[in-house]
PDB file of C-alpha atoms and ligand atoms in Angstrom:
ATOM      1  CA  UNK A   1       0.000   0.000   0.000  1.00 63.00           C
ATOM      2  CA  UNK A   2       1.356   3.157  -0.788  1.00 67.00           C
ATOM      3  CA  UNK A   3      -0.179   6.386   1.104  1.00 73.00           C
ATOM      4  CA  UNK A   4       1.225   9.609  -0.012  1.00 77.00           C
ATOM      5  CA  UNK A   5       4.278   8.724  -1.567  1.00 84.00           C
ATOM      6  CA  UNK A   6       4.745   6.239   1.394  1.00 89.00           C
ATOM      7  CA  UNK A   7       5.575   2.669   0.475  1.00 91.00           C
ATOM      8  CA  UNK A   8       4.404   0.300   3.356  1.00 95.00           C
ATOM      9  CA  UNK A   9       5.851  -3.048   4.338  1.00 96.00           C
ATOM     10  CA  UNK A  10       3.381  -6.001   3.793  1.00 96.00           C
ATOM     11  CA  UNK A  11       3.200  -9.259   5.777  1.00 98.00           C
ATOM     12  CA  UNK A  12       5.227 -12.133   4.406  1.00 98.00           C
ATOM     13  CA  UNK A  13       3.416 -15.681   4.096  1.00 98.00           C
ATOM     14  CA  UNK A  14       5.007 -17.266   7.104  1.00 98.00           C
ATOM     15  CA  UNK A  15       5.727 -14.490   9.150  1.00 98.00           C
ATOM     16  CA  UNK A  16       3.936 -12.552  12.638  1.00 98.00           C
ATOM     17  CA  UNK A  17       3.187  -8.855  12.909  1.00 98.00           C
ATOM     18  CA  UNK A  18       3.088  -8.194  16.710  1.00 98.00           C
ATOM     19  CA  UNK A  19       0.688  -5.008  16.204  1.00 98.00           C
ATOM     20  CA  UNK A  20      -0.521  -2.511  18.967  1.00 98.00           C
ATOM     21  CA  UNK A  21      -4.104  -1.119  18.309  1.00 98.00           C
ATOM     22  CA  UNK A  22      -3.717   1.997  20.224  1.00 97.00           C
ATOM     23  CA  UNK A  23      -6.166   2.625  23.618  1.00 97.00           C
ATOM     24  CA  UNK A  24      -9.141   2.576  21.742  1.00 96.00           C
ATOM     25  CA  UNK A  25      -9.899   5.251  19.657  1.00 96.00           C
ATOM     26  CA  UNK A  26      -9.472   3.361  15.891  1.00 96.00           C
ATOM     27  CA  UNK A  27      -7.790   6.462  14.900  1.00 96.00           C
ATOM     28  CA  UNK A  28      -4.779   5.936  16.824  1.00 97.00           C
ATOM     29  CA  UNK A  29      -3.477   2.960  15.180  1.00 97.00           C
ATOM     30  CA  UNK A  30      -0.462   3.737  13.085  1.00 98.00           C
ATOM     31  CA  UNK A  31      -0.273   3.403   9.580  1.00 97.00           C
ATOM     32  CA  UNK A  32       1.617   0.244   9.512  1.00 97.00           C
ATOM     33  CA  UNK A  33      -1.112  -1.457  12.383  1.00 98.00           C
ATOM     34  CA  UNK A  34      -3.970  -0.363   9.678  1.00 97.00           C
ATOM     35  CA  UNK A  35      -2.405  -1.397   6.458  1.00 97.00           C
ATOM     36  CA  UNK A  36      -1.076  -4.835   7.945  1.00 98.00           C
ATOM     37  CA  UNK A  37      -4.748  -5.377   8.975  1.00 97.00           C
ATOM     38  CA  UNK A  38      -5.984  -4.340   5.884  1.00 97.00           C
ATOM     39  CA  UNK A  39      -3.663  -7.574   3.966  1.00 97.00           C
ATOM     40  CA  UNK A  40      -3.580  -9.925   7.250  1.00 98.00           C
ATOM     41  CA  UNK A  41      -5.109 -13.440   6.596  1.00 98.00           C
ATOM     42  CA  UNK A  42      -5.629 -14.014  10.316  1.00 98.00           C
ATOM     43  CA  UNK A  43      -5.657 -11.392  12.935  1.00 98.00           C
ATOM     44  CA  UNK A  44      -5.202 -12.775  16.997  1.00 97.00           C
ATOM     45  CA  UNK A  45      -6.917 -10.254  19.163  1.00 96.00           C
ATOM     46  CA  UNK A  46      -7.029  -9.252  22.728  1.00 93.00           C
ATOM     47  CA  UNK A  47     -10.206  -8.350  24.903  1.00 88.00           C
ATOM     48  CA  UNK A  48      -9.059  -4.657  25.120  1.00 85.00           C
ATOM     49  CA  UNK A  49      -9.022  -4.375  20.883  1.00 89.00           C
ATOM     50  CA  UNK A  50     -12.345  -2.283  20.055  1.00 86.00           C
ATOM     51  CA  UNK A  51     -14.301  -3.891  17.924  1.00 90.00           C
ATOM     52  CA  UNK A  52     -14.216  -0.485  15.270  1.00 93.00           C
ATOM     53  CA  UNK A  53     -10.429  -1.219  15.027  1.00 96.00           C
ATOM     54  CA  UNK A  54     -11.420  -5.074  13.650  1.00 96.00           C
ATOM     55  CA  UNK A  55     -13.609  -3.510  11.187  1.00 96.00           C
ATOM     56  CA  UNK A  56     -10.265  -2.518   9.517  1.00 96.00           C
ATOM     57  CA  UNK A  57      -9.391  -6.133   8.701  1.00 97.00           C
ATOM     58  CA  UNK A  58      -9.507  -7.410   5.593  1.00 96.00           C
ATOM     59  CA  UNK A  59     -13.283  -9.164   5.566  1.00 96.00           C
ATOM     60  CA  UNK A  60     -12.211 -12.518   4.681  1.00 97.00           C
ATOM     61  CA  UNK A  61      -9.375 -12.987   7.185  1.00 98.00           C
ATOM     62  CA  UNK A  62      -9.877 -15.188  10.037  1.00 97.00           C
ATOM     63  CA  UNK A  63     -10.645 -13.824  13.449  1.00 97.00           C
ATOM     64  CA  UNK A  64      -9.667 -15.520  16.325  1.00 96.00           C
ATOM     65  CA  UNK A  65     -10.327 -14.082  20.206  1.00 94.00           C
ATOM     66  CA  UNK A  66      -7.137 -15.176  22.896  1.00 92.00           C
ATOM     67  CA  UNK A  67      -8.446 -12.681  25.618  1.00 74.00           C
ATOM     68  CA  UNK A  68     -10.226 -12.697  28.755  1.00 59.00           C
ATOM     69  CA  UNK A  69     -14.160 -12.140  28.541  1.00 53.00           C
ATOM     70  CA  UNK A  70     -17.138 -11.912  31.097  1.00 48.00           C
ATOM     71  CA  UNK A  71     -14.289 -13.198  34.093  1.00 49.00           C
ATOM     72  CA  UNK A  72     -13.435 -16.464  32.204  1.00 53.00           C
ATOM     73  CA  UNK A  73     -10.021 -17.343  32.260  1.00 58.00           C
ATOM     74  CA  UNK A  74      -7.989 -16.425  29.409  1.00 61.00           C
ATOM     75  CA  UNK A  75      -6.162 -18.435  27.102  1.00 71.00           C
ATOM     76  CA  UNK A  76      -3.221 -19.511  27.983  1.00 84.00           C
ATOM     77  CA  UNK A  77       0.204 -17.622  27.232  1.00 86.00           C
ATOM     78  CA  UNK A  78       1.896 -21.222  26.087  1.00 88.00           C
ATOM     79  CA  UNK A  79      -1.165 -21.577  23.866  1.00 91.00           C
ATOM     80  CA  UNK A  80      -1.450 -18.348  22.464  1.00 94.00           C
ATOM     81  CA  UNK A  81       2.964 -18.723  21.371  1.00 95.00           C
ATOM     82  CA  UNK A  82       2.106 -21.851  20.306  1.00 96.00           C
ATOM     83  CA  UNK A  83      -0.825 -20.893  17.978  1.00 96.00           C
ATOM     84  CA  UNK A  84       1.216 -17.957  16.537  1.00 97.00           C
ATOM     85  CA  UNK A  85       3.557 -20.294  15.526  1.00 98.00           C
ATOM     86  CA  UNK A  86       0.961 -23.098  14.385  1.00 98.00           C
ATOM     87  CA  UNK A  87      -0.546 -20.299  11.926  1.00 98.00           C
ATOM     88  CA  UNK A  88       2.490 -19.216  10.676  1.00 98.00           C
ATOM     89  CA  UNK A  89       3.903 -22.098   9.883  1.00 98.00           C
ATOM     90  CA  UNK A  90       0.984 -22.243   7.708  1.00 98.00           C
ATOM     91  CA  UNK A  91       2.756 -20.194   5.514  1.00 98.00           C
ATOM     92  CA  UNK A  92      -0.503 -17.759   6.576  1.00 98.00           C
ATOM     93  CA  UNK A  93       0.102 -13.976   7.045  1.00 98.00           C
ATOM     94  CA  UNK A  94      -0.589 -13.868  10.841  1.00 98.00           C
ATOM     95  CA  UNK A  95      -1.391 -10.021  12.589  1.00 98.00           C
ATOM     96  CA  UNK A  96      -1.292 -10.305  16.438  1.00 98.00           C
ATOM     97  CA  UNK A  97      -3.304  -7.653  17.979  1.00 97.00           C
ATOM     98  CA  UNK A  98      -3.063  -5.993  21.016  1.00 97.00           C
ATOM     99  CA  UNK A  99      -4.499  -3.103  22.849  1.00 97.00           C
ATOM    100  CA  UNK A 100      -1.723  -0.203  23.043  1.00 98.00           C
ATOM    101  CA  UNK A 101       0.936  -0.820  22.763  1.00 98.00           C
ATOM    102  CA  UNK A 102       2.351  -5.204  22.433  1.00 97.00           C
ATOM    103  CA  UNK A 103       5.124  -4.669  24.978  1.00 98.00           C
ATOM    104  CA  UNK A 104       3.972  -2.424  27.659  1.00 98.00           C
ATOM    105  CA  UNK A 105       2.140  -4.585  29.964  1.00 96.00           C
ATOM    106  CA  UNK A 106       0.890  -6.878  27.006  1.00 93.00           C
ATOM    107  CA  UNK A 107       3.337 -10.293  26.735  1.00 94.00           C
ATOM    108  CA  UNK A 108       4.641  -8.976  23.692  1.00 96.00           C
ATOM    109  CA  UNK A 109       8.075  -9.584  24.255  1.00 96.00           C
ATOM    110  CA  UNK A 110       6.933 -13.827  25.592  1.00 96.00           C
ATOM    111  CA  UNK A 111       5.503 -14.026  22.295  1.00 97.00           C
ATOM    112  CA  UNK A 112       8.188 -12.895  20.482  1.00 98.00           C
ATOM    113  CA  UNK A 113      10.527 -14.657  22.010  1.00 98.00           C
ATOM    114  CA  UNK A 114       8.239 -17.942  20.850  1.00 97.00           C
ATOM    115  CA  UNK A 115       8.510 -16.580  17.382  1.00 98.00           C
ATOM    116  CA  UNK A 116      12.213 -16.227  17.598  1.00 98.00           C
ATOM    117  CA  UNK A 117      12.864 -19.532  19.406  1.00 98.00           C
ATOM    118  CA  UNK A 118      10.725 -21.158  16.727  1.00 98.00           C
ATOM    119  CA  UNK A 119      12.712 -19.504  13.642  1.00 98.00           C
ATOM    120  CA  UNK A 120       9.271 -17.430  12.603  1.00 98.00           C
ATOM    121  CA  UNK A 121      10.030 -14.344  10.981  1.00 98.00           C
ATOM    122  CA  UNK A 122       8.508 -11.126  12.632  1.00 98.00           C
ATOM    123  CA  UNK A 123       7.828  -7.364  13.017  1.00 98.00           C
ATOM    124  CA  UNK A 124       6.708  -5.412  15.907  1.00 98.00           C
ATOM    125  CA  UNK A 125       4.536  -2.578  15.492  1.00 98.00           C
ATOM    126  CA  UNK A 126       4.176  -0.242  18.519  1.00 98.00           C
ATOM    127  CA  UNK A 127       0.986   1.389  19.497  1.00 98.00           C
ATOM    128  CA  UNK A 128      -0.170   4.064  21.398  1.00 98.00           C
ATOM    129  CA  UNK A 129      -0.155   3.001  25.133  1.00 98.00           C
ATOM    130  CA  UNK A 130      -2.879   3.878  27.040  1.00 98.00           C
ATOM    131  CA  UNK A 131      -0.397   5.410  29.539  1.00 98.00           C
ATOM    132  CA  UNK A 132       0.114   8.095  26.699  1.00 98.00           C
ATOM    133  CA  UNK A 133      -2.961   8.289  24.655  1.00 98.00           C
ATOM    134  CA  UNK A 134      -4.954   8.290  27.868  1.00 98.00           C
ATOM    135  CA  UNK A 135      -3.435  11.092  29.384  1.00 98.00           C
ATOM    136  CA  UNK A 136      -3.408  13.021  26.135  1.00 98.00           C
ATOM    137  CA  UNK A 137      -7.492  12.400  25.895  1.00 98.00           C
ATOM    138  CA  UNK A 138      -7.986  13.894  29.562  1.00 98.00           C
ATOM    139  CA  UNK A 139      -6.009  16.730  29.309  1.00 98.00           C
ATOM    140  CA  UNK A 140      -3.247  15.835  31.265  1.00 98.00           C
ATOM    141  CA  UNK A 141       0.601  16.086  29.816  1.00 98.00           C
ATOM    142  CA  UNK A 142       2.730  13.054  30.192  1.00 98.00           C
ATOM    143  CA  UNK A 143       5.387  15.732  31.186  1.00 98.00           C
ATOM    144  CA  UNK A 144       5.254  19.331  31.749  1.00 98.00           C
ATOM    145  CA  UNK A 145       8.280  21.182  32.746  1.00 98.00           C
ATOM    146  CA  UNK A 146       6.391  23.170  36.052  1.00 97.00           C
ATOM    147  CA  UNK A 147       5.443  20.024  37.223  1.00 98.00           C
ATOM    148  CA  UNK A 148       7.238  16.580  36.278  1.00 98.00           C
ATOM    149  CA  UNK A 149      10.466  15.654  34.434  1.00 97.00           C
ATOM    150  CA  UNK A 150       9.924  11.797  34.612  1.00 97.00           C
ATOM    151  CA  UNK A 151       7.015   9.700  34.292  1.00 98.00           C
ATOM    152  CA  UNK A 152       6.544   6.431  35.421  1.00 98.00           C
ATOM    153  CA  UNK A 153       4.509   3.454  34.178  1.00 98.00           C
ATOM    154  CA  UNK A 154       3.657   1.186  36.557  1.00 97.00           C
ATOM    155  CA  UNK A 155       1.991  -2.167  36.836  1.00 96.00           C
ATOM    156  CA  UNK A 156      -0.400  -2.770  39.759  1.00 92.00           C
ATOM    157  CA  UNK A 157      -1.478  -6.152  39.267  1.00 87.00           C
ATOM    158  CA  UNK A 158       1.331  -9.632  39.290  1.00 82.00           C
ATOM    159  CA  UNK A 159       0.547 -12.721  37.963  1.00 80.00           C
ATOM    160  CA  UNK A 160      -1.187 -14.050  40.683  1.00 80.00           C
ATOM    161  CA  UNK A 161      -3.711 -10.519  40.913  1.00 82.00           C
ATOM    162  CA  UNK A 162      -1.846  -9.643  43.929  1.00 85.00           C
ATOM    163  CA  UNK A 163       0.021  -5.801  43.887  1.00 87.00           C
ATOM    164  CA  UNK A 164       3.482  -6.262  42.945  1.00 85.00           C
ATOM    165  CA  UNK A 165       5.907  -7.315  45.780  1.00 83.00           C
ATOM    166  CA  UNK A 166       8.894  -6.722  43.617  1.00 85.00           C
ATOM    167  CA  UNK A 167       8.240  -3.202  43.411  1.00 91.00           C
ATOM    168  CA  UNK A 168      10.139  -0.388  45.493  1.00 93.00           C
ATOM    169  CA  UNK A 169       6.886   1.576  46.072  1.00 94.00           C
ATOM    170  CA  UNK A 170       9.652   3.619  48.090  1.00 95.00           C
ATOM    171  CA  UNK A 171      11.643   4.762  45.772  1.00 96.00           C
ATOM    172  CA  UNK A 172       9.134   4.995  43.282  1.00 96.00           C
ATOM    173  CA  UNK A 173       7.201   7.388  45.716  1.00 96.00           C
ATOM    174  CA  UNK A 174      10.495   9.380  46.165  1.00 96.00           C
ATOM    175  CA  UNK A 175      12.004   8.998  42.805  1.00 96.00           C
ATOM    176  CA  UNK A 176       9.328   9.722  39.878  1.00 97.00           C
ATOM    177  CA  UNK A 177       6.712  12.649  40.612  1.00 98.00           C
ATOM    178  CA  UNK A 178       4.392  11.336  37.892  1.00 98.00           C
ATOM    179  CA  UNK A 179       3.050   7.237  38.423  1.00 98.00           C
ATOM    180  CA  UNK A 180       1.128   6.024  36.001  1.00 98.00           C
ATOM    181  CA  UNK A 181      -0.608   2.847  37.184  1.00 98.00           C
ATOM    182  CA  UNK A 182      -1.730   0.171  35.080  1.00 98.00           C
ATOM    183  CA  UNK A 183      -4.388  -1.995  35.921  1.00 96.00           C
ATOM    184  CA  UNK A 184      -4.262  -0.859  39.174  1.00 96.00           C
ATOM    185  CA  UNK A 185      -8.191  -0.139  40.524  1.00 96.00           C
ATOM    186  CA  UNK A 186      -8.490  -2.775  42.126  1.00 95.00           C
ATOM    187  CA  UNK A 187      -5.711  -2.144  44.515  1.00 95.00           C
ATOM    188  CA  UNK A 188      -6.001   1.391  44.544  1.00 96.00           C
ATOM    189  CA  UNK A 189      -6.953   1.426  48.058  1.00 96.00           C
ATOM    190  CA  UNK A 190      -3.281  -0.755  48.598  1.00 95.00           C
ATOM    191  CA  UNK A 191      -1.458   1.625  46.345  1.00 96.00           C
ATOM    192  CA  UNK A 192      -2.891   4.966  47.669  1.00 97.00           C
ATOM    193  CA  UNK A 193      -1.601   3.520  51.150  1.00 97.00           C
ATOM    194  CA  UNK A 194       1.956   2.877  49.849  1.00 96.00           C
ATOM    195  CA  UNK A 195       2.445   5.898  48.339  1.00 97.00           C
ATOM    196  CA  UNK A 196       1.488   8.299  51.483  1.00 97.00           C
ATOM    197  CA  UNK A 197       3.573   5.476  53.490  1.00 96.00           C
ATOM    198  CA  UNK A 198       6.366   6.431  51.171  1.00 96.00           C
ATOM    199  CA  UNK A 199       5.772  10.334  51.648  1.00 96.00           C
ATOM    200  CA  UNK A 200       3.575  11.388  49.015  1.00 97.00           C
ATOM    201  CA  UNK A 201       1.246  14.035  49.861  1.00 98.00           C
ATOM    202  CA  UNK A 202      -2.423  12.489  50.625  1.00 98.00           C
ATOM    203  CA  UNK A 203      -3.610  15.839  49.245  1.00 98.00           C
ATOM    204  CA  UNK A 204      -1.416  15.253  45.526  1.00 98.00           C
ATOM    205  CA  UNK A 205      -3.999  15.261  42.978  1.00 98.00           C
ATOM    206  CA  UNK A 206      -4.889  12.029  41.434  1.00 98.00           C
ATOM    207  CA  UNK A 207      -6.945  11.137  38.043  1.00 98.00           C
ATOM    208  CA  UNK A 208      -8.441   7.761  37.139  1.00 98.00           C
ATOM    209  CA  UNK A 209      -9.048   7.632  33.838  1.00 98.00           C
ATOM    210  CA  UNK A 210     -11.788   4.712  32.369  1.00 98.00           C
ATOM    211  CA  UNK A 211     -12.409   3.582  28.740  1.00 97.00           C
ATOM    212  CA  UNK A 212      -9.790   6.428  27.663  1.00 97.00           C
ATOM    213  CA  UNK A 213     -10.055   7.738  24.231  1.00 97.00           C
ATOM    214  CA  UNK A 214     -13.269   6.306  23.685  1.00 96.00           C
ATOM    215  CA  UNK A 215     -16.572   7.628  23.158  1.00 95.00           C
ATOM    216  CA  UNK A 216     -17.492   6.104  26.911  1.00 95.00           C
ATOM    217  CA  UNK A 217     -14.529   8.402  28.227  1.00 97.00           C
ATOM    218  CA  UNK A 218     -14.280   9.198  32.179  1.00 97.00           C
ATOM    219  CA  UNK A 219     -12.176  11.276  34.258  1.00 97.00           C
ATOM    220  CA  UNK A 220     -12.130  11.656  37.663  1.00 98.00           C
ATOM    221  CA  UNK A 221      -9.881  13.981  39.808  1.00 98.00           C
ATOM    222  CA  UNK A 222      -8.910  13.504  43.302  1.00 98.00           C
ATOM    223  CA  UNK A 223      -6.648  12.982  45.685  1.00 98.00           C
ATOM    224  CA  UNK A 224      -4.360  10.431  46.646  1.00 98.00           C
ATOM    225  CA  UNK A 225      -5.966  10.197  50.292  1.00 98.00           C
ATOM    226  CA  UNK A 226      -9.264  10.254  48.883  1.00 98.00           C
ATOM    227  CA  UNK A 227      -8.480   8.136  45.392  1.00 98.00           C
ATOM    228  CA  UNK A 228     -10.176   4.668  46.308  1.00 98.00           C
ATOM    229  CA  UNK A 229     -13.368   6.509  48.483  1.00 98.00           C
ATOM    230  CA  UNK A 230     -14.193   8.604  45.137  1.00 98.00           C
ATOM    231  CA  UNK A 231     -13.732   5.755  42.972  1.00 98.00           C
ATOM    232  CA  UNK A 232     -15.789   3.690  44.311  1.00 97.00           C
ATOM    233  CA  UNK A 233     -18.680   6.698  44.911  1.00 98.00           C
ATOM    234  CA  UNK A 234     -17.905   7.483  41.289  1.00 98.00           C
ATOM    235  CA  UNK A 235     -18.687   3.107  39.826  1.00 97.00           C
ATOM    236  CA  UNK A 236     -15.387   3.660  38.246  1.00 97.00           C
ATOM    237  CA  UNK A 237     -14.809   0.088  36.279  1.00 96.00           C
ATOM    238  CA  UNK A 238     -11.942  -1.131  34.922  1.00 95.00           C
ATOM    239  CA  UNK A 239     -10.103  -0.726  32.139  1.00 96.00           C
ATOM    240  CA  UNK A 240      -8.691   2.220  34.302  1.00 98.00           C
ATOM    241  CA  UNK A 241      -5.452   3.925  34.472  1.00 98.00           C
ATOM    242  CA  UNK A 242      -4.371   5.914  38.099  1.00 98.00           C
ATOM    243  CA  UNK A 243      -2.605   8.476  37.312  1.00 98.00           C
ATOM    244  CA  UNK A 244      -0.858  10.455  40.658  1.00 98.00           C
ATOM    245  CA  UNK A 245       1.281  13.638  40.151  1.00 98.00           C
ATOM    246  CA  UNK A 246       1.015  17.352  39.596  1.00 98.00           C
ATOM    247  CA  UNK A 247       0.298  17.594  36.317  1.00 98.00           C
ATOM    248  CA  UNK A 248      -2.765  15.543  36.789  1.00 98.00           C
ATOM    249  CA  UNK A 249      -3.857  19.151  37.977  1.00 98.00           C
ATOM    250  CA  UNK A 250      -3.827  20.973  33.814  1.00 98.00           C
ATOM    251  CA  UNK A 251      -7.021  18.356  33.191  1.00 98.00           C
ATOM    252  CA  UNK A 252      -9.270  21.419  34.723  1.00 97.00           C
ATOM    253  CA  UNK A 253      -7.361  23.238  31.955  1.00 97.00           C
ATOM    254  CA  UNK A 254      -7.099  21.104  29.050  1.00 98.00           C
ATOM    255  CA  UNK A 255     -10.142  18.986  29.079  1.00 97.00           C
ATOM    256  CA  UNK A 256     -10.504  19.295  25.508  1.00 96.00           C
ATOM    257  CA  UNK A 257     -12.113  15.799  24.948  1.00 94.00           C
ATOM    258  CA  UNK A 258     -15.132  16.234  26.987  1.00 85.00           C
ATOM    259  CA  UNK A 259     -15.618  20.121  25.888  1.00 79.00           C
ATOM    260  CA  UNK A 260     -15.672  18.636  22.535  1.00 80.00           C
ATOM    261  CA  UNK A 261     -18.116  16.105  23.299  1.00 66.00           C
ATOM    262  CA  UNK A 262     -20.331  17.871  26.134  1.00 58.00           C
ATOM    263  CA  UNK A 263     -20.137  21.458  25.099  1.00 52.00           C
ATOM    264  CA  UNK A 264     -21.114  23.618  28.033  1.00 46.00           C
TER     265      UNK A 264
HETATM  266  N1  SAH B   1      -0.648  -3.052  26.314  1.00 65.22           N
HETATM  267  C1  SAH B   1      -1.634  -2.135  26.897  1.00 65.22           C
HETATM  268  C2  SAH B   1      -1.834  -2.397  28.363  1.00 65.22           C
HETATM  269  C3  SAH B   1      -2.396  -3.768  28.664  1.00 65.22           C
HETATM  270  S1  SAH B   1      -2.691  -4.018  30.376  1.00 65.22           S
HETATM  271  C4  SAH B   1      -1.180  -0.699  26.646  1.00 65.22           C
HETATM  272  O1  SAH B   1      -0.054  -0.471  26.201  1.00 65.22           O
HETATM  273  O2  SAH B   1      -1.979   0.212  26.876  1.00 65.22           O
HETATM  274  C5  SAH B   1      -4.373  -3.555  30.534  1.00 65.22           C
HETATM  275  C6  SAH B   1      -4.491  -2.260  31.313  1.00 65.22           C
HETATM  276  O3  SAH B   1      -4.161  -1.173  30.476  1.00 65.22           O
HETATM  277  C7  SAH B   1      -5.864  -1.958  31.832  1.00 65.22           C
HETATM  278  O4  SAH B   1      -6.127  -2.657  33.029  1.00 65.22           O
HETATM  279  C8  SAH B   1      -5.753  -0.472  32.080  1.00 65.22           C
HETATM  280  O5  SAH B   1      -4.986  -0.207  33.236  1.00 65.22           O
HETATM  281  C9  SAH B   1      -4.913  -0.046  30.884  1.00 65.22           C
HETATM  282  N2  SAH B   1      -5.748   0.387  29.752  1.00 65.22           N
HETATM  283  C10 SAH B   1      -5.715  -0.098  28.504  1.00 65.22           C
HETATM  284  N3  SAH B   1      -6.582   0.555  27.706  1.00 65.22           N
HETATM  285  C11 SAH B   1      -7.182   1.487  28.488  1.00 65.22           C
HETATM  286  C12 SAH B   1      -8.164   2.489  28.260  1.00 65.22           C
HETATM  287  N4  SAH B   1      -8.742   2.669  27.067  1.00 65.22           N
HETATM  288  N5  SAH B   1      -8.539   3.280  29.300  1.00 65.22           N
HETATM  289  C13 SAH B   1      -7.976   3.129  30.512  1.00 65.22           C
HETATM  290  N6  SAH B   1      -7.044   2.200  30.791  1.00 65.22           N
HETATM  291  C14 SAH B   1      -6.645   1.394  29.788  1.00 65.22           C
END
């Protein structure tokens, strides 16, 4: 496909494309996510995907789900490698979607490695992480020189659901005055805790961000000392991102998403 002069890369029979879809919003894919859709015979998709971004694939390629749905378990890692590699060595032209961004919280690098370890041929293609897009949708800049110069992503779930215990929620408290917590709601009340423990200001604003960049957008602003009581007043439901730093503070600002959508 060629787009303005652009010449794009297609998928080679026998070969993965390890594609991030972006938060949510279809237009956020890159070029490269939307024109290996567009030529993929079988696209492997996440839970998170939205089902607009699908509606990019080419109609007669095969769909197949490996994510979580309505709290059944979801497929196996092993199996998902392992069908990756089944398809391609099909000689098929496999797409492996994912929501954001592959390798940012999203076992892109495990499947990879089963890809390399296997001798398949493949390309990643990053995505927008919801980390970024999210906090560009509510207003709030990843960095802003009055108020941050790092940013930190942060899971807040391990494998076994429990908050990380390899984590130095000490020196991350001290070290990074932006956290950006990934799949962290259910916890918050855990992480909130750690964080003041650590030294952080109970009063330090604090955003929670659901179903960012989509239509069903929603922001709420707090504090870190009130964070879990206002989420749970609020019905905030996951997929959420916490978001706890002073630049949380420029949404009141910069909401430009919702004064687009709810103009007051
Ligand atoms: N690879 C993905 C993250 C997968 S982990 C990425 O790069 O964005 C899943 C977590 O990502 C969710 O629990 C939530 O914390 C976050 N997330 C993904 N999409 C989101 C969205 N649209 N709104 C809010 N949080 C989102």
């Amino acid at each position: 496909m060629e787009i303005a002069g652009l010449k794009l890369p297609e998928i080679a029979p026998g070969s993965v494309w390890l594609v991030g879809a972006g938060p949510g919003d279809p237009g956020l894919i890159t070029l490269h996510g939307a024109h290996g859709l567009a030529h993929a015979e079988v696209v492997v998709f996440d839970a998170l995907v939205d089902k607009a971004i699908l509606d990019l694939a080419n109609p007669q390629a095969e769909l197949i789900f490996a994510g979580k749905r309505g709290g059944r378990p979801s497929a196996a890692q092993e199996d998902i490698s392992a069908q990756l590699v089944a398809l391609a060595r099909d000689r098929r032209r496999v797409l492996r979607l994912k929501g954001g961004d592959p390798c940012v919280f999203g076992r892109g690098g495990e499947e990879a490695l089963a890809l390399a370890q296997a001798g398949i041929p493949f390309r990643m293609v990053p995505g927008i992480t919801a980390g970024i897009g999210g906090l560009a949708y509510a207003g709030i800049p990843a960095t802003h020189r009055d108020t941050n110069a790092a940013i930190t992503f942060i899971t807040g779930h391990a494998t076994g659901g429990a908050v990380p215990s390899d984590l130095d929620w000490q020196a991350l408290a001290q070290g990074s005055p932006t956290l950006v917590i990934y799949m962290g709601l259910r916890h918050l009340k855990r992480i909130a805790g750690l964080l003041m423990e650590a030294g952080r200001d109970g009063a330090e604003p604090v955003a929670i961000l659901t179903d960012a960049t989509l239509p069903s957008q929603r922001t709420l602003v707090t504090t870190l000392a009130q964070a879990d009581a206002d989420a749970a007043a609020a019905a905030m439901t996951p997929p959420a991102l916490i978001v706890v730093g002073k630049n949380v503070a420029f949404h009141a600002q910069l909401d430009w998403f919702h004064a687009l959508s709810e103009p007051r």
